[in-house]
PDB file of C-alpha atoms in Angstrom:
ATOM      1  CA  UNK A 798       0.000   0.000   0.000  1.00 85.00           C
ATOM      2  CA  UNK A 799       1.060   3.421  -0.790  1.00 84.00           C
ATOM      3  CA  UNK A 800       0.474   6.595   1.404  1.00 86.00           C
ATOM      4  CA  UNK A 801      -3.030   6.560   0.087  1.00 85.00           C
ATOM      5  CA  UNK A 802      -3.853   3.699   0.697  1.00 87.00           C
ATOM      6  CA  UNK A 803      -3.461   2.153  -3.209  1.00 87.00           C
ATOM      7  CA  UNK A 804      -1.951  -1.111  -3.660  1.00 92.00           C
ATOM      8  CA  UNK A 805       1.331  -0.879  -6.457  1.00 93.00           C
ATOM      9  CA  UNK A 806       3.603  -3.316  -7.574  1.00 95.00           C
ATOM     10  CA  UNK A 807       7.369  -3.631  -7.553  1.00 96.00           C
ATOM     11  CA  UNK A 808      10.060  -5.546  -8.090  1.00 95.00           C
ATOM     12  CA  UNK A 809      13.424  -6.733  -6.395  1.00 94.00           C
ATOM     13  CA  UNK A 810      16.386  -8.126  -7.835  1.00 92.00           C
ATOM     14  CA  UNK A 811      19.472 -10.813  -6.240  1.00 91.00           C
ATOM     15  CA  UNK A 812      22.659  -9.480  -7.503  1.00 90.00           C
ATOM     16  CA  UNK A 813      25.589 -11.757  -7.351  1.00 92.00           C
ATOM     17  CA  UNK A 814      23.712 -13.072  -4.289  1.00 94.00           C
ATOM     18  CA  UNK A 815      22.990  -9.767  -2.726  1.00 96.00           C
ATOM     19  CA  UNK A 816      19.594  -8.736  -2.325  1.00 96.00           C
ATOM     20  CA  UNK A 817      18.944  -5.100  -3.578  1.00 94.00           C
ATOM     21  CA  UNK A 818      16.366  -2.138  -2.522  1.00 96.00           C
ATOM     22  CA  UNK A 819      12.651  -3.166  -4.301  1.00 95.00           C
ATOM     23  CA  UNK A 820      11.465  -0.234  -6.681  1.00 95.00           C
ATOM     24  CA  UNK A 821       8.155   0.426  -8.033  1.00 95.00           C
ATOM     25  CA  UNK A 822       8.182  -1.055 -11.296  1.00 96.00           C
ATOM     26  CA  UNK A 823       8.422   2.314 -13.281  1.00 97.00           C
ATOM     27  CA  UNK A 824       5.044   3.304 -15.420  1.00 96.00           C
ATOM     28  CA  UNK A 825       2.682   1.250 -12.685  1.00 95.00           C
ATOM     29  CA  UNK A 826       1.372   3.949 -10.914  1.00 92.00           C
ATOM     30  CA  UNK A 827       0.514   5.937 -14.006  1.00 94.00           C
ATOM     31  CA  UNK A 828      -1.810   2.948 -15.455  1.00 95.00           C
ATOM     32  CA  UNK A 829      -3.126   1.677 -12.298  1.00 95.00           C
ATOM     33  CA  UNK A 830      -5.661   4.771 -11.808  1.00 94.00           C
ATOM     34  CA  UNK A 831      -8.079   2.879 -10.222  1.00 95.00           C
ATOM     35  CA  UNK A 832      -6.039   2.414  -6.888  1.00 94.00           C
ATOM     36  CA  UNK A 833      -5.039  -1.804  -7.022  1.00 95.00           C
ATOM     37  CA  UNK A 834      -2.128  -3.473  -8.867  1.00 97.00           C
ATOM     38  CA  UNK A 835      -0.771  -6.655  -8.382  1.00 96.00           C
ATOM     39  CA  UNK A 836       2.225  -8.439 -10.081  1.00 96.00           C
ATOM     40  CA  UNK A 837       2.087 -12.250 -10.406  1.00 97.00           C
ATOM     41  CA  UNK A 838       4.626 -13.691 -12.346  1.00 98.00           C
ATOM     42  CA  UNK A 839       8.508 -12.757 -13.645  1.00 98.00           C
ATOM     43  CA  UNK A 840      10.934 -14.633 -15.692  1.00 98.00           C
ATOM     44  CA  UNK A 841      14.571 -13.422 -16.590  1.00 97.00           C
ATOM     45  CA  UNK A 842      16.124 -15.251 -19.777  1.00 97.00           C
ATOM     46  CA  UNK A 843      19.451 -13.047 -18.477  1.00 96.00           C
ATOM     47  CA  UNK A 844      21.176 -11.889 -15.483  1.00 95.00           C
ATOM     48  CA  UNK A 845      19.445  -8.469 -15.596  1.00 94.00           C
ATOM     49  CA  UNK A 846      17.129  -8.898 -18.378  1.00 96.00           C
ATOM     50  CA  UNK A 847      13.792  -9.623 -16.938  1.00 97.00           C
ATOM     51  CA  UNK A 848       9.912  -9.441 -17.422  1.00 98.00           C
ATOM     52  CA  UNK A 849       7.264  -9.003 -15.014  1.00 98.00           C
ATOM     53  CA  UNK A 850       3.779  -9.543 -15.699  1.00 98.00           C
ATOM     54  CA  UNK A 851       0.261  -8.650 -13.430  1.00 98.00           C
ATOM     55  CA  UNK A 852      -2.997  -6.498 -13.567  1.00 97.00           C
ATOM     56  CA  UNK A 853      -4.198  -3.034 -12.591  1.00 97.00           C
ATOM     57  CA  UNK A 854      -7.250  -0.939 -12.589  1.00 96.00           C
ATOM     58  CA  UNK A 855      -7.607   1.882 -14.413  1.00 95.00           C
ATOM     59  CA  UNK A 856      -9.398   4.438 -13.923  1.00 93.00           C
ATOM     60  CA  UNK A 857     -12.710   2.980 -14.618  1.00 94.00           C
ATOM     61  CA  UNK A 858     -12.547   0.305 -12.102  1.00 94.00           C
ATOM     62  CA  UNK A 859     -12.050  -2.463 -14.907  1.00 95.00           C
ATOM     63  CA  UNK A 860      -9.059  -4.450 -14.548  1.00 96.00           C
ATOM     64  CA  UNK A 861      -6.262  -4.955 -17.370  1.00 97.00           C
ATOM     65  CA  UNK A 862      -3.023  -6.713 -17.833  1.00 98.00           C
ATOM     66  CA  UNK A 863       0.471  -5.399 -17.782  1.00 98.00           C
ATOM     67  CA  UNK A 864       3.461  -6.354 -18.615  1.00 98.00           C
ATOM     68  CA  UNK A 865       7.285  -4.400 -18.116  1.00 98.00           C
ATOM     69  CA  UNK A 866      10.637  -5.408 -18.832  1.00 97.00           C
ATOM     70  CA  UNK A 867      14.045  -5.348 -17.554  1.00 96.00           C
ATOM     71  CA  UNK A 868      16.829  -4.499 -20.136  1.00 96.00           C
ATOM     72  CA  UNK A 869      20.431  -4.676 -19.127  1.00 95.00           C
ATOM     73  CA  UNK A 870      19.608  -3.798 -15.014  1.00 93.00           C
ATOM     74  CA  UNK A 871      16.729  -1.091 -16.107  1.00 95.00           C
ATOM     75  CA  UNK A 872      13.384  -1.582 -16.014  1.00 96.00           C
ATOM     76  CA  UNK A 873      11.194   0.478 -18.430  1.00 97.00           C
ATOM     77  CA  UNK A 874       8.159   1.299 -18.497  1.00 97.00           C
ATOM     78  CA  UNK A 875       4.751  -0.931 -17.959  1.00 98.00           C
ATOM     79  CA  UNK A 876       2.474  -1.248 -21.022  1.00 97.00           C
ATOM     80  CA  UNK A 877      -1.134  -2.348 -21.505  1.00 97.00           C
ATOM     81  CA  UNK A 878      -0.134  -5.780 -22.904  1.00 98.00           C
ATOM     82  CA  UNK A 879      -1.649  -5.077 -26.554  1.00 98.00           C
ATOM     83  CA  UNK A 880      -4.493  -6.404 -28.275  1.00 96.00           C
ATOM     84  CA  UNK A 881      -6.226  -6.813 -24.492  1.00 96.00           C
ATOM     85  CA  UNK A 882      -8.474  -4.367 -24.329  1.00 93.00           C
ATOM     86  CA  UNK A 883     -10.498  -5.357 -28.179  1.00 95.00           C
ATOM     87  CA  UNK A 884     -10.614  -8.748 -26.281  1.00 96.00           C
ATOM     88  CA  UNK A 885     -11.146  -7.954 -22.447  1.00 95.00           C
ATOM     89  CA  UNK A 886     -15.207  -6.424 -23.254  1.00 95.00           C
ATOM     90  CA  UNK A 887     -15.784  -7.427 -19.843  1.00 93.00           C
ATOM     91  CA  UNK A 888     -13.409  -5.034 -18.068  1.00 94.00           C
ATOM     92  CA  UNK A 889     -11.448  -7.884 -15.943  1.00 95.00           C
ATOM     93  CA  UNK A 890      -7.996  -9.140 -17.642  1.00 97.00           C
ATOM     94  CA  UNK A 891      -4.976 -10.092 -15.841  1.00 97.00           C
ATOM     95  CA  UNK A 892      -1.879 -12.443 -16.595  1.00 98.00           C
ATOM     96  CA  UNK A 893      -1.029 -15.337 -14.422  1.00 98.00           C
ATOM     97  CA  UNK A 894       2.318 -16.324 -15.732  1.00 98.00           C
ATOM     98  CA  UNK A 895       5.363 -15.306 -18.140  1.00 98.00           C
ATOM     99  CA  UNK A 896       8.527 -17.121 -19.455  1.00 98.00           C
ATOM    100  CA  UNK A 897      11.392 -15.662 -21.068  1.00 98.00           C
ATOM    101  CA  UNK A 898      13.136 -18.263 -23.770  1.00 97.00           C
ATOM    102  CA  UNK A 899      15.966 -14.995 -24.411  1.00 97.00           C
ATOM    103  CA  UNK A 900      15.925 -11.378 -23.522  1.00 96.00           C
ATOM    104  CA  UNK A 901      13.409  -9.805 -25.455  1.00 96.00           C
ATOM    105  CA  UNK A 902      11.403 -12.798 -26.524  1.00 97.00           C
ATOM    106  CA  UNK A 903       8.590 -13.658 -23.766  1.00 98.00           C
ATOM    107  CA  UNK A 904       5.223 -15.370 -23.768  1.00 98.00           C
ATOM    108  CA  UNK A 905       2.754 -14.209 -20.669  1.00 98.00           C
ATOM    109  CA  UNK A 906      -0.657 -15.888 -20.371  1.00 98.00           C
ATOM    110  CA  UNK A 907      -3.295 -15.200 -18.433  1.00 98.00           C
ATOM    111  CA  UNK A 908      -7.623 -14.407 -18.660  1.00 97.00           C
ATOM    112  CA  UNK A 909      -9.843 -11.872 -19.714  1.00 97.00           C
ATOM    113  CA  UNK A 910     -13.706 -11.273 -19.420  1.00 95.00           C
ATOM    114  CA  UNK A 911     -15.913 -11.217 -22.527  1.00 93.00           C
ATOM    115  CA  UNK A 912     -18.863  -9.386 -23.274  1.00 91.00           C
ATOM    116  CA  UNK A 913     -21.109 -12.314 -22.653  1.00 89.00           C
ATOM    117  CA  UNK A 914     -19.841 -12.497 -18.673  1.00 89.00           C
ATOM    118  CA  UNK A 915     -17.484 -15.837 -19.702  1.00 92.00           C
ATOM    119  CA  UNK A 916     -13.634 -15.723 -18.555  1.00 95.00           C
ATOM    120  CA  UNK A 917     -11.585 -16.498 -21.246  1.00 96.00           C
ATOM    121  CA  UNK A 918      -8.060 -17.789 -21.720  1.00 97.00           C
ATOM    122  CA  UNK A 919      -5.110 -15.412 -23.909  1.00 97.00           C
ATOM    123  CA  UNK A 920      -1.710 -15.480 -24.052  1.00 98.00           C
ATOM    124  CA  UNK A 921       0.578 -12.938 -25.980  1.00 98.00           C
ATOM    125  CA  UNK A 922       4.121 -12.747 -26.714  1.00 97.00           C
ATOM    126  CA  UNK A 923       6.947 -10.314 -26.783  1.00 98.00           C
ATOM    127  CA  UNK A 924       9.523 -10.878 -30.159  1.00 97.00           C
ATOM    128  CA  UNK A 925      12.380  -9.286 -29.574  1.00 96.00           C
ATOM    129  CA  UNK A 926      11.588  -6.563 -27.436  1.00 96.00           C
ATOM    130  CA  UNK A 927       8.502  -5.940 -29.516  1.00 97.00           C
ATOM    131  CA  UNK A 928       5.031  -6.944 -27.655  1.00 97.00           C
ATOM    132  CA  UNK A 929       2.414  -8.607 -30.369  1.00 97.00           C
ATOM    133  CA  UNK A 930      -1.553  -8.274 -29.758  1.00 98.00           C
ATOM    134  CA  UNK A 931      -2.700 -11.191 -27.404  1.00 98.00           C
ATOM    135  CA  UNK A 932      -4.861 -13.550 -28.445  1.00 97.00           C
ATOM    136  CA  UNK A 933      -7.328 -16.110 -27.032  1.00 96.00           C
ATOM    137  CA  UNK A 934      -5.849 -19.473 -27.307  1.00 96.00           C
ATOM    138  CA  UNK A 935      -7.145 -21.550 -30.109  1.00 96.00           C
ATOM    139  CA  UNK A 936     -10.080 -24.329 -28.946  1.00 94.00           C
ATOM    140  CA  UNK A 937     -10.476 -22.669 -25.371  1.00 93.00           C
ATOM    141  CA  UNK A 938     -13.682 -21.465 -25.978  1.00 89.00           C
ATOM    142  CA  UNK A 939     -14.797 -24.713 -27.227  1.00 91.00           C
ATOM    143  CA  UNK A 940     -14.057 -26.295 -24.632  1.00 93.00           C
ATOM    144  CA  UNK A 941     -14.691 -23.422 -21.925  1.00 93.00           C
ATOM    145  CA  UNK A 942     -18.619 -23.884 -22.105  1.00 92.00           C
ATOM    146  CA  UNK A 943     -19.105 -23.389 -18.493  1.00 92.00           C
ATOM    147  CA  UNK A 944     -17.733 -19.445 -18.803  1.00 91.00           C
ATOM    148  CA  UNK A 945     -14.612 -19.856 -16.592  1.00 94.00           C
ATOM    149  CA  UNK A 946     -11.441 -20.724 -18.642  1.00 95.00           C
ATOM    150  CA  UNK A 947      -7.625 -19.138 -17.627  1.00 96.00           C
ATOM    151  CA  UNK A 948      -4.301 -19.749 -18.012  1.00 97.00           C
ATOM    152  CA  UNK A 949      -1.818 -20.186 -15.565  1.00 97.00           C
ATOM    153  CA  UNK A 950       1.445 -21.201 -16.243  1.00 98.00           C
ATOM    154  CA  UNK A 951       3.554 -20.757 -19.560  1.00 98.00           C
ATOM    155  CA  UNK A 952       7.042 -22.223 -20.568  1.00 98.00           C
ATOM    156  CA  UNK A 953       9.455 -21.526 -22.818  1.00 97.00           C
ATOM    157  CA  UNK A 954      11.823 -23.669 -24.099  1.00 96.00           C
ATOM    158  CA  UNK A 955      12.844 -21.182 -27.398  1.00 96.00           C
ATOM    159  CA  UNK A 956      11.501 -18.087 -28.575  1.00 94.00           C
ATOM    160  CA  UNK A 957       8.392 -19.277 -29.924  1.00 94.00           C
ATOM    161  CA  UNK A 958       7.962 -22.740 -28.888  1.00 96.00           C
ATOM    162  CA  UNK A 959       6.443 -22.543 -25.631  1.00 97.00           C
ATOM    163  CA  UNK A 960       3.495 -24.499 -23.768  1.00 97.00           C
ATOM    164  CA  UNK A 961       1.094 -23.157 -21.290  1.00 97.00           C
ATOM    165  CA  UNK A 962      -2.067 -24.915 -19.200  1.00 97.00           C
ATOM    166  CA  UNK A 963      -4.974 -23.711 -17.418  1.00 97.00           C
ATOM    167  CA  UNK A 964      -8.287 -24.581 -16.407  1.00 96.00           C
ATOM    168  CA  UNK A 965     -12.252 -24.694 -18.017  1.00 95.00           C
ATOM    169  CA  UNK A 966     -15.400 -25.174 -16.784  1.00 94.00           C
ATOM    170  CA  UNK A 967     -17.247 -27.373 -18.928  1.00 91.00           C
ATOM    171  CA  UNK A 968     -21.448 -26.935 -19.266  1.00 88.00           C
ATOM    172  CA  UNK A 969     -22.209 -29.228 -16.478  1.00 90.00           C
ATOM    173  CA  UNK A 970     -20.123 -26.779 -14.274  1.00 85.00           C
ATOM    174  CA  UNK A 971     -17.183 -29.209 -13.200  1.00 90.00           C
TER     175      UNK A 971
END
């Protein structure tokens, strides 16, 4: 919580062993409008070269996913992971998980809520250093006919070859 009372995220890094001060990952505050943030996932393909991945609210009170990197020791700026908010018509999105194959090349996955009320399951990927639109994962909504389906874990093995798994309710609920 910061002084008023708004929940932000940072980030810490181990250096040669050595723990150093946590920072507010740089850009957060300026997205997260509506007052909560929470980071739940980072991967570093490098020794300083790392990619952190959450939600926030804006300033609507609908929640959206984030994403920021670390480049060399710096971390820049969060960003609206793209292609979310054409997909998130529900106003709740958030990633659960991101792997790094390299620096610069990182798949996050997480969920998002359609306009008919159903969670839904995306995953989007950064080529190198260059975020692409997420997308909802091919067959998920097939299967998802319960209106609950997410992602939460991704791996990486090489830029572009990665798997992730989740969860889906099917019609009966289960």
């Amino acid at each position: 919580n910061d002084a008023s009372g708004h929940y932000q995220v940072f980030a810490a890094s181990e250096v040669k062993g050595t723990w150093q001060p946590a920072i507010e990952i740089p850009g957060t505050a300026a997205l997260n409008t509506g007052g909560t943030a929470g980071l739940n996932s980072v991967s570093c393909a490098t020794a300083g070269n790392c990619t952190a991945a959450g939600f926030y609210y804006d300033g609507s009170g609908n929640s959206q996913a984030f994403a920021a990197s670390e480049v060399n020791g710096t971390w820049h700026n969060a960003i609206e992971i793209p292609g979310t908010a054409a997909l998130n018509t529900g106003g709740y999105a958030g990633l659960n998980s991101v792997s790094c194959a390299s620096a610069g090349n990182c798949t996050t996955a997480g969920y998002y809520y359609d306009s008919s009320g159903h969670y839904q399951a995306f995953a989007a990927s950064q080529v190198n250093g260059t975020w692409h639109n997420a997308i909802e994962i091919p067959g998920t909504a097939a299967l998802n006919t319960g209106g609950s389906a997410a992602l939460n874990s991704v791996s990486c093995a090489a830029a572009g070859n990665c798997a992730a798994g989740g969860y889906y309710y099917d019609g009966a609920g289960n």
